[in-house]
mmCIF file of C-alpha atoms in Angstrom:
data_model
loop_
_atom_site.group_PDB
_atom_site.id
_atom_site.type_symbol
_atom_site.label_atom_id
_atom_site.label_comp_id
_atom_site.label_asym_id
_atom_site.label_seq_id
_atom_site.Cartn_x
_atom_site.Cartn_y
_atom_site.Cartn_z
ATOM 1 C CA MET A 1 2.452 26.712 11.409
ATOM 2 C CA ILE A 2 3.528 29.004 8.577
ATOM 3 C CA ILE A 3 2.871 27.863 5.017
ATOM 4 C CA GLU A 4 4.445 29.858 2.205
ATOM 5 C CA THR A 5 1.845 31.429 -0.109
ATOM 6 C CA CYS A 6 2.057 33.579 -3.205
ATOM 7 C CA ALA A 7 1.420 37.257 -2.425
ATOM 8 C CA PHE A 8 -0.379 37.703 -5.780
ATOM 9 C CA CYS A 9 -2.760 34.744 -6.152
ATOM 10 C CA GLY A 10 -2.736 33.237 -2.649
ATOM 11 C CA ARG A 11 -1.733 29.745 -3.782
ATOM 12 C CA THR A 12 0.344 27.629 -1.402
ATOM 13 C CA ILE A 13 3.548 25.768 -2.161
ATOM 14 C CA MET A 14 1.466 22.588 -2.618
ATOM 15 C CA GLN A 15 -0.458 24.131 -5.531
ATOM 16 C CA VAL A 16 2.347 25.607 -7.617
ATOM 17 C CA THR A 17 5.588 24.377 -9.081
ATOM 18 C CA ARG A 18 7.829 26.916 -7.365
ATOM 19 C CA LEU A 19 7.722 29.877 -4.993
ATOM 20 C CA VAL A 20 10.372 32.614 -5.163
ATOM 21 C CA LYS A 21 11.174 34.448 -1.934
ATOM 22 C CA SER A 22 11.483 38.238 -1.940
ATOM 23 C CA PRO A 23 15.085 39.412 -1.380
ATOM 24 C CA VAL A 24 13.754 42.327 0.724
ATOM 25 C CA ASN A 25 11.023 40.684 2.835
ATOM 26 C CA SER A 26 11.461 37.008 3.713
ATOM 27 C CA GLU A 27 7.686 36.610 4.251
ATOM 28 C CA ILE A 28 6.710 37.594 0.696
ATOM 29 C CA TYR A 29 6.683 35.051 -2.144
ATOM 30 C CA ILE A 30 5.653 34.991 -5.788
ATOM 31 C CA CYS A 31 4.727 31.811 -7.643
ATOM 32 C CA ASP A 32 5.967 30.807 -11.073
ATOM 33 C CA LYS A 33 2.579 31.467 -12.721
ATOM 34 C CA CYS A 34 2.238 35.014 -11.401
ATOM 35 C CA ASN A 35 5.867 35.638 -12.280
ATOM 36 C CA GLN A 36 5.070 34.790 -15.902
ATOM 37 C CA ILE A 37 2.142 37.221 -15.902
ATOM 38 C CA THR A 38 4.158 40.099 -14.437
ATOM 39 C CA SER A 39 6.945 39.463 -16.935
ATOM 40 C CA ALA A 40 4.395 39.510 -19.776
ATOM 41 C CA VAL A 41 2.904 42.794 -18.505
ATOM 42 C CA ILE A 42 6.351 44.445 -18.261
ATOM 43 C CA SER A 43 7.309 43.273 -21.739
ATOM 44 C CA GLY A 44 3.958 44.473 -23.140
ATOM 45 C CA GLU A 45 2.766 41.060 -24.287
ATOM 46 C CA ILE A 46 -0.510 41.488 -22.338
ATOM 47 C CA ASN A 47 -2.089 44.565 -20.795
ATOM 48 C CA LYS A 48 -2.489 45.145 -17.077
ATOM 49 C CA ARG A 49 -6.282 44.800 -17.184
ATOM 50 C CA ALA A 50 -6.097 41.313 -18.710
ATOM 51 C CA ALA A 51 -3.482 40.292 -16.174
ATOM 52 C CA SER A 52 -5.611 41.657 -13.307
ATOM 53 C CA ASP A 53 -8.653 39.742 -14.543
ATOM 54 C CA LEU A 54 -6.600 36.554 -14.790
ATOM 55 C CA ARG A 55 -5.201 36.906 -11.274
ATOM 56 C CA HIS A 56 -8.712 37.663 -9.980
ATOM 57 C CA HIS A 57 -9.977 34.499 -11.668
ATOM 58 C CA TRP A 58 -7.180 32.463 -10.057
ATOM 59 C CA LYS A 59 -7.941 33.972 -6.637
ATOM 60 C CA ASN A 60 -11.650 33.072 -6.886
ATOM 61 C CA ALA A 61 -10.812 29.574 -8.068
ATOM 62 C CA TYR A 62 -8.422 29.127 -5.129
ATOM 63 C CA ASN A 63 -11.000 30.357 -2.603
ATOM 64 C CA MET A 64 -13.673 28.059 -4.047
ATOM 65 C CA GLU A 65 -11.251 25.145 -3.793
ATOM 66 C CA ILE A 66 -10.588 25.871 -0.109
ATOM 67 C CA ILE A 67 -14.331 26.151 0.642
ATOM 68 C CA LYS A 68 -15.028 22.897 -1.208
ATOM 69 C CA ARG A 69 -12.214 21.113 0.652
ATOM 70 C CA LYS A 70 -13.396 22.322 4.058
ATOM 71 C CA SER A 71 -16.985 21.314 3.365
ATOM 72 C CA ARG A 72 -15.726 17.901 2.281
ATOM 73 C CA PHE A 73 -13.381 17.240 5.206
ATOM 74 C CA ASP A 74 -15.091 19.032 8.095
ATOM 75 C CA ASN A 75 -18.391 17.214 7.575
ATOM 76 C CA VAL A 76 -16.896 13.738 7.203
ATOM 77 C CA VAL A 77 -18.711 11.152 9.285
ATOM 78 C CA PHE A 78 -17.125 7.735 9.576
ATOM 79 C CA ASP A 79 -20.042 5.526 10.554
ATOM 80 C CA LEU A 80 -18.519 2.082 9.919
ATOM 81 C CA ILE A 81 -18.353 -0.069 13.043
ATOM 82 C CA PRO A 82 -15.700 -2.822 13.437
ATOM 83 C CA SER A 83 -18.010 -5.598 12.229
ATOM 84 C CA GLN A 84 -18.814 -3.628 9.060
ATOM 85 C CA ILE A 85 -15.124 -2.966 8.390
ATOM 86 C CA HIS A 86 -14.505 -6.694 8.873
ATOM 87 C CA ARG A 87 -17.183 -7.553 6.314
ATOM 88 C CA GLU A 88 -15.670 -5.137 3.795
ATOM 89 C CA LEU A 89 -12.285 -6.793 4.244
ATOM 90 C CA ASN A 90 -13.888 -10.206 3.731
ATOM 91 C CA ARG A 91 -14.960 -9.165 0.232
ATOM 92 C CA PHE A 92 -11.354 -9.079 -0.961
ATOM 93 C CA ILE A 93 -9.277 -11.063 1.546
ATOM 94 C CA ILE A 94 -9.587 -14.736 2.457
ATOM 95 C CA GLY A 95 -8.710 -15.885 5.971
ATOM 96 C CA GLN A 96 -6.667 -13.840 8.464
ATOM 97 C CA ASP A 97 -9.712 -13.222 10.666
ATOM 98 C CA TYR A 98 -7.587 -12.248 13.673
ATOM 99 C CA ALA A 99 -5.694 -9.606 11.691
ATOM 100 C CA LYS A 100 -8.962 -8.278 10.246
ATOM 101 C CA LYS A 101 -10.407 -7.952 13.742
ATOM 102 C CA ILE A 102 -7.345 -6.057 14.986
ATOM 103 C CA LEU A 103 -7.370 -3.652 12.043
ATOM 104 C CA SER A 104 -11.128 -3.117 12.255
ATOM 105 C CA VAL A 105 -10.904 -2.096 15.917
ATOM 106 C CA ALA A 106 -7.825 0.057 15.266
ATOM 107 C CA ILE A 107 -9.495 1.999 12.450
ATOM 108 C CA TYR A 108 -12.667 2.469 14.499
ATOM 109 C CA ASN A 109 -10.682 3.799 17.472
ATOM 110 C CA HIS A 110 -8.611 5.994 15.169
ATOM 111 C CA ASN A 111 -11.790 7.738 14.089
ATOM 112 C CA LYS A 112 -12.803 8.213 17.738
ATOM 113 C CA ARG A 113 -9.433 9.799 18.478
ATOM 114 C CA LEU A 114 -9.840 12.269 15.606
ATOM 115 C CA HIS A 115 -13.118 13.525 17.092
ATOM 116 C CA ASP A 116 -11.858 13.536 20.693
ATOM 117 C CA GLU A 117 -11.129 16.939 22.207
ATOM 118 C CA SER A 118 -9.953 15.761 25.633
ATOM 119 C CA GLY A 119 -6.639 14.355 24.368
ATOM 120 C CA LEU A 120 -6.987 11.247 26.544
ATOM 121 C CA ILE A 121 -7.320 8.778 23.639
ATOM 122 C CA LYS A 122 -3.858 7.796 22.457
ATOM 123 C CA LYS A 123 -2.977 6.028 19.238
ATOM 124 C CA SER A 124 -1.951 2.370 19.137
ATOM 125 C CA ASN A 125 0.375 1.709 16.216
ATOM 126 C CA ILE A 126 0.205 -1.778 14.662
ATOM 127 C CA LEU A 127 2.883 -4.172 13.434
ATOM 128 C CA LEU A 128 1.825 -6.977 11.083
ATOM 129 C CA ALA A 129 4.121 -9.967 10.582
ATOM 130 C CA GLY A 130 3.582 -12.977 8.368
ATOM 131 C CA PRO A 131 5.049 -14.985 5.485
ATOM 132 C CA SER A 132 5.142 -13.662 1.944
ATOM 133 C CA GLY A 133 1.832 -13.806 0.123
ATOM 134 C CA CYS A 134 -0.402 -14.010 3.204
ATOM 135 C CA GLY A 135 -2.178 -10.688 2.563
ATOM 136 C CA LYS A 136 -0.377 -7.965 4.562
ATOM 137 C CA THR A 137 -0.136 -5.411 1.767
ATOM 138 C CA LEU A 138 -3.571 -6.335 0.420
ATOM 139 C CA LEU A 139 -5.076 -5.601 3.842
ATOM 140 C CA ALA A 140 -3.571 -2.126 3.709
ATOM 141 C CA LYS A 141 -4.736 -1.469 0.145
ATOM 142 C CA THR A 142 -8.261 -2.631 0.956
ATOM 143 C CA LEU A 143 -8.390 -0.363 4.002
ATOM 144 C CA ALA A 144 -7.341 2.557 1.808
ATOM 145 C CA ASN A 145 -10.358 1.934 -0.408
ATOM 146 C CA ILE A 146 -12.923 1.902 2.409
ATOM 147 C CA LEU A 147 -11.537 4.737 4.554
ATOM 148 C CA ASN A 148 -12.298 8.420 4.169
ATOM 149 C CA VAL A 149 -9.051 9.677 5.711
ATOM 150 C CA PRO A 150 -5.752 10.151 3.851
ATOM 151 C CA PHE A 151 -3.974 6.818 3.511
ATOM 152 C CA VAL A 152 -0.582 6.028 1.935
ATOM 153 C CA ILE A 153 1.508 2.904 1.473
ATOM 154 C CA THR A 154 5.270 3.407 1.429
ATOM 155 C CA ASP A 155 8.266 1.074 1.303
ATOM 156 C CA ALA A 156 10.914 0.951 4.016
ATOM 157 C CA THR A 157 13.566 -0.455 1.672
ATOM 158 C CA SER A 158 14.023 2.895 -0.087
ATOM 159 C CA MET A 159 14.633 4.783 3.175
ATOM 160 C CA THR A 160 18.084 5.754 4.403
ATOM 161 C CA GLU A 161 19.399 7.771 7.298
ATOM 162 C CA ALA A 162 19.300 11.544 6.785
ATOM 163 C CA GLY A 163 22.260 12.806 4.778
ATOM 164 C CA TYR A 164 22.771 9.665 2.670
ATOM 165 C CA VAL A 165 21.665 8.602 -0.791
ATOM 166 C CA GLY A 166 18.045 7.443 -0.759
ATOM 167 C CA ASP A 167 14.773 8.736 0.664
ATOM 168 C CA ASP A 168 14.542 10.342 4.078
ATOM 169 C CA VAL A 169 12.003 8.801 6.447
ATOM 170 C CA GLU A 170 9.843 11.914 5.971
ATOM 171 C CA ILE A 171 8.981 10.652 2.465
ATOM 172 C CA CYS A 172 5.946 8.878 3.946
ATOM 173 C CA ILE A 173 4.660 12.159 5.399
ATOM 174 C CA GLN A 174 5.259 13.894 2.078
ATOM 175 C CA GLN A 175 3.134 11.271 0.334
ATOM 176 C CA LEU A 176 0.452 11.659 3.019
ATOM 177 C CA ILE A 177 0.255 15.412 2.337
ATOM 178 C CA MET A 178 -0.122 14.683 -1.378
ATOM 179 C CA ALA A 179 -2.923 12.196 -0.603
ATOM 180 C CA ALA A 180 -4.688 14.962 1.336
ATOM 181 C CA ASP A 181 -4.476 17.363 -1.645
ATOM 182 C CA GLY A 182 -2.040 19.583 0.227
ATOM 183 C CA ASP A 183 -4.269 20.075 3.278
ATOM 184 C CA ILE A 184 -1.826 19.813 6.208
ATOM 185 C CA GLU A 185 -4.507 19.632 8.912
ATOM 186 C CA TRP A 186 -6.350 16.859 7.095
ATOM 187 C CA ALA A 187 -3.124 14.933 6.452
ATOM 188 C CA GLN A 188 -2.343 15.049 10.177
ATOM 189 C CA LYS A 189 -5.352 12.755 10.714
ATOM 190 C CA GLY A 190 -4.253 10.144 8.196
ATOM 191 C CA ILE A 191 -2.831 6.634 8.256
ATOM 192 C CA VAL A 192 0.602 5.514 7.010
ATOM 193 C CA TYR A 193 1.392 1.909 6.109
ATOM 194 C CA ILE A 194 5.138 1.141 5.974
ATOM 195 C CA ASP A 195 5.758 -2.096 4.105
ATOM 196 C CA GLU A 196 8.861 -4.330 4.259
ATOM 197 C CA ILE A 197 9.770 -3.092 7.737
ATOM 198 C CA ASP A 198 11.768 -6.291 8.294
ATOM 199 C CA LYS A 199 14.218 -5.270 5.550
ATOM 200 C CA ILE A 200 15.719 -2.497 7.703
ATOM 201 C CA THR A 201 16.675 -4.748 10.604
ATOM 202 C CA ARG A 202 20.219 -4.730 11.922
ATOM 203 C CA ALA A 203 22.397 -7.825 11.858
ATOM 204 C CA GLY A 204 21.916 -9.450 15.237
ATOM 205 C CA GLU A 205 20.706 -8.299 18.596
ATOM 206 C CA ASN A 206 23.637 -6.041 19.451
ATOM 207 C CA ARG A 207 23.907 -2.437 18.369
ATOM 208 C CA SER A 208 26.027 -1.733 15.329
ATOM 209 C CA ILE A 209 29.364 -0.053 16.025
ATOM 210 C CA THR A 210 29.597 1.201 12.435
ATOM 211 C CA ARG A 211 27.247 3.430 10.484
ATOM 212 C CA ASP A 212 24.240 1.370 9.334
ATOM 213 C CA VAL A 213 22.498 3.953 7.145
ATOM 214 C CA SER A 214 19.780 1.700 5.709
ATOM 215 C CA GLY A 215 19.148 -0.459 8.775
ATOM 216 C CA GLN A 216 19.577 0.708 12.336
ATOM 217 C CA GLY A 217 19.932 4.310 11.179
ATOM 218 C CA VAL A 218 16.484 4.234 9.557
ATOM 219 C CA GLN A 219 14.938 2.671 12.657
ATOM 220 C CA GLU A 220 16.375 5.437 14.827
ATOM 221 C CA SER A 221 15.065 8.079 12.423
ATOM 222 C CA LEU A 222 11.564 6.575 12.595
ATOM 223 C CA LEU A 223 11.365 6.692 16.400
ATOM 224 C CA LYS A 224 10.087 10.236 16.960
ATOM 225 C CA LEU A 225 8.138 10.203 13.700
ATOM 226 C CA ILE A 226 6.066 7.186 14.782
ATOM 227 C CA GLU A 227 5.682 8.251 18.401
ATOM 228 C CA GLY A 228 4.443 11.716 17.531
ATOM 229 C CA CYS A 229 6.380 14.921 16.989
ATOM 230 C CA THR A 230 6.616 17.970 14.752
ATOM 231 C CA VAL A 231 8.851 17.319 11.772
ATOM 232 C CA SER A 232 10.014 19.456 8.869
ATOM 233 C CA VAL A 233 8.770 17.914 5.627
ATOM 234 C CA PRO A 234 9.948 18.903 2.132
ATOM 235 C CA VAL A 235 7.041 19.675 -0.150
ATOM 236 C CA SER A 236 8.557 20.058 -3.599
ATOM 237 C CA ASP A 237 11.722 17.942 -3.218
ATOM 238 C CA ARG A 238 12.303 14.354 -2.081
ATOM 239 C CA ARG A 239 15.109 15.364 0.294
ATOM 240 C CA LYS A 240 15.192 17.966 3.052
ATOM 241 C CA HIS A 241 17.236 21.075 2.414
ATOM 242 C CA PRO A 242 17.836 23.960 4.869
ATOM 243 C CA GLN A 243 16.754 26.500 2.258
ATOM 244 C CA GLY A 244 14.106 24.333 0.648
ATOM 245 C CA ASN A 245 10.338 24.601 0.775
ATOM 246 C CA ASN A 246 9.575 22.754 4.029
ATOM 247 C CA VAL A 247 6.407 22.675 6.128
ATOM 248 C CA GLN A 248 5.957 21.745 9.779
ATOM 249 C CA PHE A 249 3.919 18.583 10.283
ATOM 250 C CA ASP A 250 2.623 17.110 13.553
ATOM 251 C CA THR A 251 2.501 13.284 13.534
ATOM 252 C CA THR A 252 0.773 12.932 16.912
ATOM 253 C CA ASN A 253 -2.536 11.770 15.411
ATOM 254 C CA VAL A 254 -1.103 9.870 12.437
ATOM 255 C CA LEU A 255 -1.669 6.115 12.806
ATOM 256 C CA PHE A 256 1.286 4.004 11.679
ATOM 257 C CA ILE A 257 0.874 0.407 10.511
ATOM 258 C CA CYS A 258 4.023 -1.543 9.636
ATOM 259 C CA GLY A 259 4.203 -4.888 7.865
ATOM 260 C CA GLY A 260 6.947 -7.375 7.107
ATOM 261 C CA ALA A 261 7.542 -11.043 6.330
ATOM 262 C CA PHE A 262 10.152 -11.566 9.091
ATOM 263 C CA GLU A 263 11.335 -14.693 7.332
ATOM 264 C CA GLY A 264 12.422 -17.407 9.759
ATOM 265 C CA LEU A 265 10.728 -15.863 12.785
ATOM 266 C CA PHE A 266 7.848 -18.335 12.772
ATOM 267 C CA ASP A 267 9.694 -21.433 11.523
ATOM 268 C CA ASN A 268 10.558 -24.279 13.836
ATOM 269 C CA PHE A 269 14.272 -24.688 14.332
ATOM 270 C CA SER A 270 15.534 -27.656 12.323
ATOM 271 C CA THR A 271 16.895 -30.618 14.195
ATOM 272 C CA ARG A 272 20.660 -30.521 14.372
ATOM 273 C CA LYS A 273 23.376 -32.946 15.380
ATOM 274 C CA MET A 274 26.004 -32.470 18.039
ATOM 275 C CA ILE A 275 29.541 -31.893 16.785
ATOM 276 C CA GLY A 276 32.860 -32.301 18.539
ATOM 277 C CA PHE A 277 34.343 -35.038 20.696
ATOM 278 C CA ASN A 278 30.998 -35.906 22.279
ATOM 279 C CA ASN A 279 29.348 -36.408 18.912
ATOM 280 C CA THR A 280 26.487 -38.898 18.935
ATOM 281 C CA ASP A 281 23.997 -39.960 16.330
ATOM 282 C CA ALA A 282 21.147 -38.839 18.546
ATOM 283 C CA GLU A 283 19.527 -35.616 17.328
ATOM 284 C CA THR A 284 18.503 -32.822 19.632
ATOM 285 C CA PRO A 285 14.758 -32.441 20.068
ATOM 286 C CA GLU A 286 13.061 -29.931 17.786
ATOM 287 C CA GLU A 287 12.552 -26.515 19.373
ATOM 288 C CA GLU A 288 9.375 -24.520 18.953
ATOM 289 C CA ALA A 289 9.331 -21.289 17.024
ATOM 290 C CA PRO A 290 9.479 -18.213 19.280
ATOM 291 C CA GLY A 291 6.381 -16.622 17.686
ATOM 292 C CA LEU A 292 5.660 -12.912 17.490
ATOM 293 C CA SER A 293 6.648 -11.014 20.618
ATOM 294 C CA SER A 294 8.701 -7.987 21.562
ATOM 295 C CA GLU A 295 11.617 -10.227 22.506
ATOM 296 C CA SER A 296 11.577 -12.169 19.214
ATOM 297 C CA LEU A 297 11.424 -8.928 17.197
ATOM 298 C CA VAL A 298 14.456 -7.549 19.042
ATOM 299 C CA LYS A 299 16.368 -10.776 18.390
ATOM 300 C CA PHE A 300 15.367 -10.530 14.736
ATOM 301 C CA GLY A 301 16.992 -7.101 14.443
ATOM 302 C CA LEU A 302 14.544 -4.360 15.407
ATOM 303 C CA ILE A 303 15.769 -1.991 18.094
ATOM 304 C CA PRO A 304 13.814 -2.133 21.402
ATOM 305 C CA GLU A 305 12.815 1.528 21.154
ATOM 306 C CA LEU A 306 11.056 0.952 17.833
ATOM 307 C CA VAL A 307 9.337 -2.240 18.998
ATOM 308 C CA GLY A 308 8.024 -0.384 22.057
ATOM 309 C CA ARG A 309 6.216 2.085 19.802
ATOM 310 C CA PHE A 310 4.015 -0.711 18.416
ATOM 311 C CA PRO A 311 1.748 -1.846 21.262
ATOM 312 C CA VAL A 312 -0.345 -4.001 18.904
ATOM 313 C CA LEU A 313 1.505 -6.981 17.410
ATOM 314 C CA CYS A 314 -0.368 -9.196 14.964
ATOM 315 C CA SER A 315 0.913 -12.337 13.253
ATOM 316 C CA LEU A 316 -0.660 -13.548 10.009
ATOM 317 C CA GLU A 317 -0.808 -17.247 9.235
ATOM 318 C CA GLU A 318 0.356 -18.888 6.038
ATOM 319 C CA LEU A 319 -2.602 -19.625 3.780
ATOM 320 C CA SER A 320 -3.629 -23.268 3.457
ATOM 321 C CA GLU A 321 -4.440 -25.048 0.201
ATOM 322 C CA ASN A 322 -8.196 -24.630 0.695
ATOM 323 C CA GLU A 323 -7.761 -20.921 1.426
ATOM 324 C CA LEU A 324 -5.659 -20.467 -1.701
ATOM 325 C CA VAL A 325 -8.431 -22.110 -3.735
ATOM 326 C CA ARG A 326 -10.869 -19.635 -2.217
ATOM 327 C CA VAL A 327 -8.493 -16.783 -3.103
ATOM 328 C CA LEU A 328 -8.723 -17.905 -6.726
ATOM 329 C CA THR A 329 -12.523 -17.778 -6.866
ATOM 330 C CA GLU A 330 -14.285 -15.933 -4.023
ATOM 331 C CA PRO A 331 -12.985 -12.314 -3.774
ATOM 332 C CA ASP A 332 -14.626 -9.634 -5.886
ATOM 333 C CA ASP A 333 -11.337 -9.163 -7.741
ATOM 334 C CA ALA A 334 -10.382 -12.863 -7.955
ATOM 335 C CA ILE A 335 -7.920 -13.696 -10.730
ATOM 336 C CA THR A 336 -10.182 -16.378 -12.255
ATOM 337 C CA LYS A 337 -12.940 -13.776 -12.636
ATOM 338 C CA GLU A 338 -10.419 -11.523 -14.331
ATOM 339 C CA TYR A 339 -9.481 -14.179 -16.880
ATOM 340 C CA GLN A 340 -13.133 -15.019 -17.512
ATOM 341 C CA LEU A 341 -13.806 -11.355 -18.252
ATOM 342 C CA LEU A 342 -10.861 -11.219 -20.675
ATOM 343 C CA PHE A 343 -12.157 -14.257 -22.578
ATOM 344 C CA GLU A 344 -15.728 -12.935 -22.488
ATOM 345 C CA LYS A 345 -14.606 -9.840 -24.393
ATOM 346 C CA ASP A 346 -13.587 -12.186 -27.216
ATOM 347 C CA GLY A 347 -16.919 -13.999 -27.067
ATOM 348 C CA VAL A 348 -15.469 -17.201 -25.543
ATOM 349 C CA LYS A 349 -16.354 -18.775 -22.187
ATOM 350 C CA LEU A 350 -13.683 -19.903 -19.737
ATOM 351 C CA GLU A 351 -14.144 -22.441 -16.951
ATOM 352 C CA PHE A 352 -11.754 -23.659 -14.269
ATOM 353 C CA ASP A 353 -12.117 -27.229 -13.058
ATOM 354 C CA GLU A 354 -12.049 -27.771 -9.294
ATOM 355 C CA GLU A 355 -9.019 -30.051 -9.598
ATOM 356 C CA ALA A 356 -7.225 -27.391 -11.625
ATOM 357 C CA LEU A 357 -7.732 -24.867 -8.838
ATOM 358 C CA LYS A 358 -6.383 -27.329 -6.267
ATOM 359 C CA GLU A 359 -3.342 -28.069 -8.437
ATOM 360 C CA THR A 360 -2.630 -24.339 -8.769
ATOM 361 C CA ALA A 361 -2.894 -23.862 -5.000
ATOM 362 C CA LYS A 362 -0.656 -26.867 -4.372
ATOM 363 C CA THR A 363 1.976 -25.481 -6.760
ATOM 364 C CA ALA A 364 1.955 -22.132 -4.945
ATOM 365 C CA LEU A 365 2.398 -23.901 -1.604
ATOM 366 C CA ASN A 366 5.372 -25.884 -2.910
ATOM 367 C CA LYS A 367 6.996 -22.702 -4.188
ATOM 368 C CA LYS A 368 6.259 -20.964 -0.842
ATOM 369 C CA THR A 369 4.985 -17.880 -2.674
ATOM 370 C CA GLY A 370 1.533 -17.753 -1.070
ATOM 371 C CA ALA A 371 -1.341 -15.956 -2.761
ATOM 372 C CA ARG A 372 1.096 -13.700 -4.604
ATOM 373 C CA GLY A 373 2.361 -16.661 -6.609
ATOM 374 C CA LEU A 374 -1.053 -17.694 -7.928
ATOM 375 C CA ARG A 375 -1.034 -15.097 -10.683
ATOM 376 C CA SER A 376 2.422 -16.086 -11.963
ATOM 377 C CA ILE A 377 1.358 -19.742 -12.152
ATOM 378 C CA LEU A 378 -1.809 -18.979 -14.104
ATOM 379 C CA GLU A 379 -0.067 -16.459 -16.340
ATOM 380 C CA ASP A 380 2.355 -19.176 -17.388
ATOM 381 C CA VAL A 381 -0.510 -21.589 -18.070
ATOM 382 C CA MET A 382 -2.681 -19.098 -19.944
ATOM 383 C CA LEU A 383 0.014 -17.493 -22.114
ATOM 384 C CA ASP A 384 -0.277 -19.786 -25.162
ATOM 385 C CA ILE A 385 -4.053 -19.963 -24.833
ATOM 386 C CA MET A 386 -4.473 -16.179 -24.849
ATOM 387 C CA TYR A 387 -1.989 -15.880 -27.738
ATOM 388 C CA GLU A 388 -4.059 -18.209 -29.928
ATOM 389 C CA LEU A 389 -7.476 -16.977 -28.768
ATOM 390 C CA PRO A 390 -7.949 -14.077 -31.262
ATOM 391 C CA ASP A 391 -7.247 -16.399 -34.210
ATOM 392 C CA LYS A 392 -9.529 -19.207 -33.061
ATOM 393 C CA LYS A 393 -12.378 -17.382 -31.314
ATOM 394 C CA GLU A 394 -14.676 -17.739 -34.356
ATOM 395 C CA HIS A 395 -14.612 -21.523 -34.034
ATOM 396 C CA ILE A 396 -14.335 -22.040 -30.232
ATOM 397 C CA SER A 397 -17.185 -21.811 -27.753
ATOM 398 C CA LYS A 398 -15.453 -22.634 -24.469
ATOM 399 C CA TYR A 399 -12.086 -23.359 -22.873
ATOM 400 C CA ILE A 400 -11.953 -25.623 -19.813
ATOM 401 C CA ILE A 401 -8.839 -25.534 -17.617
ATOM 402 C CA THR A 402 -8.314 -28.946 -16.003
ATOM 403 C CA LYS A 403 -5.674 -30.419 -13.738
ATOM 404 C CA GLU A 404 -3.767 -31.646 -16.780
ATOM 405 C CA SER A 405 -3.948 -28.168 -18.280
ATOM 406 C CA ILE A 406 -1.909 -26.799 -15.355
ATOM 407 C CA LYS A 407 0.866 -29.255 -16.221
ATOM 408 C CA THR A 408 0.657 -29.350 -20.024
ATOM 409 C CA LYS A 409 -0.668 -25.803 -20.639
ATOM 410 C CA LYS A 410 -3.258 -27.261 -23.016
ATOM 411 C CA PRO A 411 -6.946 -26.724 -22.196
ATOM 412 C CA THR A 412 -9.979 -28.753 -23.138
ATOM 413 C CA ILE A 413 -11.577 -27.041 -26.139
ATOM 414 C CA ILE A 414 -15.270 -27.085 -26.998
ATOM 415 C CA LYS A 415 -15.905 -25.922 -30.542
ATOM 416 C CA LYS A 416 -18.946 -24.118 -31.818
ATOM 417 C CA ARG A 417 -21.544 -26.124 -33.658
ATOM 418 C CA GLN A 418 -21.496 -25.553 -37.376
ATOM 419 C CA ARG A 419 -24.863 -24.747 -38.875
ATOM 420 C CA ARG A 420 -25.874 -26.989 -41.755
ATOM 421 C CA LYS A 421 -26.390 -25.250 -45.028
ATOM 422 C CA THR A 422 -29.774 -25.851 -46.663
ATOM 423 C CA VAL A 423 -29.732 -26.357 -50.412
ATOM 424 C CA ALA A 424 -32.826 -25.286 -52.358
ATOM 425 C CA PHE A 425 -33.914 -27.629 -55.210
#
C-alpha cells in the first residue's frame, strides 16, 4: 500500500491540505506548507537556515506523532467481556436485552479476530431492525463511547451509485480513516454503523429494469465493501477521482452493523374484505407478521446478495409504556435529569410527578414516535416555564410537573418563604 508523502517534511496526505505531484517523478510530492516555505526562501522573505530549522522541527514533530500513535494503538488491550459490555449498555439504554446480548458478543469476537493470526476467525456483520425510537442508533453511539477501536456512524440515505450526485459508498471508509487520525492500518480494524439501511430498498421483490441510483445501485455497491475487499478511498475529496488523492483500504476486518426501521415489516396485516362477485361480509382471518428473516428482508426490498452478507439478524421490540417511563428517569443521560440540571443552575428545583411521566410515555406511544418523541413532548411542555424562569427565580423555590401540566403546560409552583422583617423600637 503506497501512501503519498511530502518529500520535504514527510507528512502524509491525511496531515496536509494538499500534495502536489512532481511533473518529472510521479513518486515525489510536496505539501502546501513546504511549498510556502520554499517560495518564501526563493523570494528572500526568510533565509535558508530559518527554513531548514522549521522543516526540521516539523519532521521531529511528525516522527513523535507516529511514535505516540503506535504506542497508543499497538498496546491496546480490550479486556471487556460480553457481560461487562452489556452492563455498560444498560447505563444508557432501557430494554432491548436481546440486541444488547448480540452486540456484546459481536464486539467481543471482533476483538478476538483483530488479535488472531491464523485467519480462521471470520467477521459476522449485524443487521438491526426495529421501529423508530426503539434505540438502534443509540446502541451504536453508546458502543462508540465504550470501544477503543475506530467507530463511525454514517447514513445510507446520502449514498448514491458511483458516478451520480451524492456520496459514494466509500464515504463511510473515509470517515473511518478520519476517526483513526489517518492511520490506515488502525482504521482497517474499526467498526462502521450504517443507519437507515431500509431507505435504500428497491420497490418490490423483483430487480429493477431501470437505473436505481439511490436504491438497488447503492446495495450493489455495498456488496464487496461489506464482504471484504480492497477499495480505493478518496482522502481529501468526498468523491473518487482518477487523478485524486486516493488510498487503498482493505475492509476484510472492518465490522459492519446496519440498522433500519423497516416500517411495516413487523406489523400484522390488517383484516380485509373480499371484493368482486363473491363478496361477503365475512372478513378474512388476520395474518401474522412475517418477522425478521432473510426472506422477509428480500420481500421488503433488499437484494439477496446483501442480505446474505449479514449472518446475524436482530429485531428490536417497540418500547412499552413502562419502559418509556424508565427512559425518562433511569439512564445516566435521562432527559428529566437534564431539565433538573438546567433549573438547578437558576437555583430552582424541578420535580416530575409519576403520573406526569406516565402521561408523557402514553403520548409518545399514541404518536408512535418511541423514545425519540419524548424530548419533543417535554420541550413543548417546558417552553413557557423555561421562558419565565429567569424572571421569577427569585421568588420560586420549586416547580412540580404533574399530569395536568402535560396537558395545560402549567406546573405547580412552590414559592419561597418570605422572611419577616424585624422592626426595632
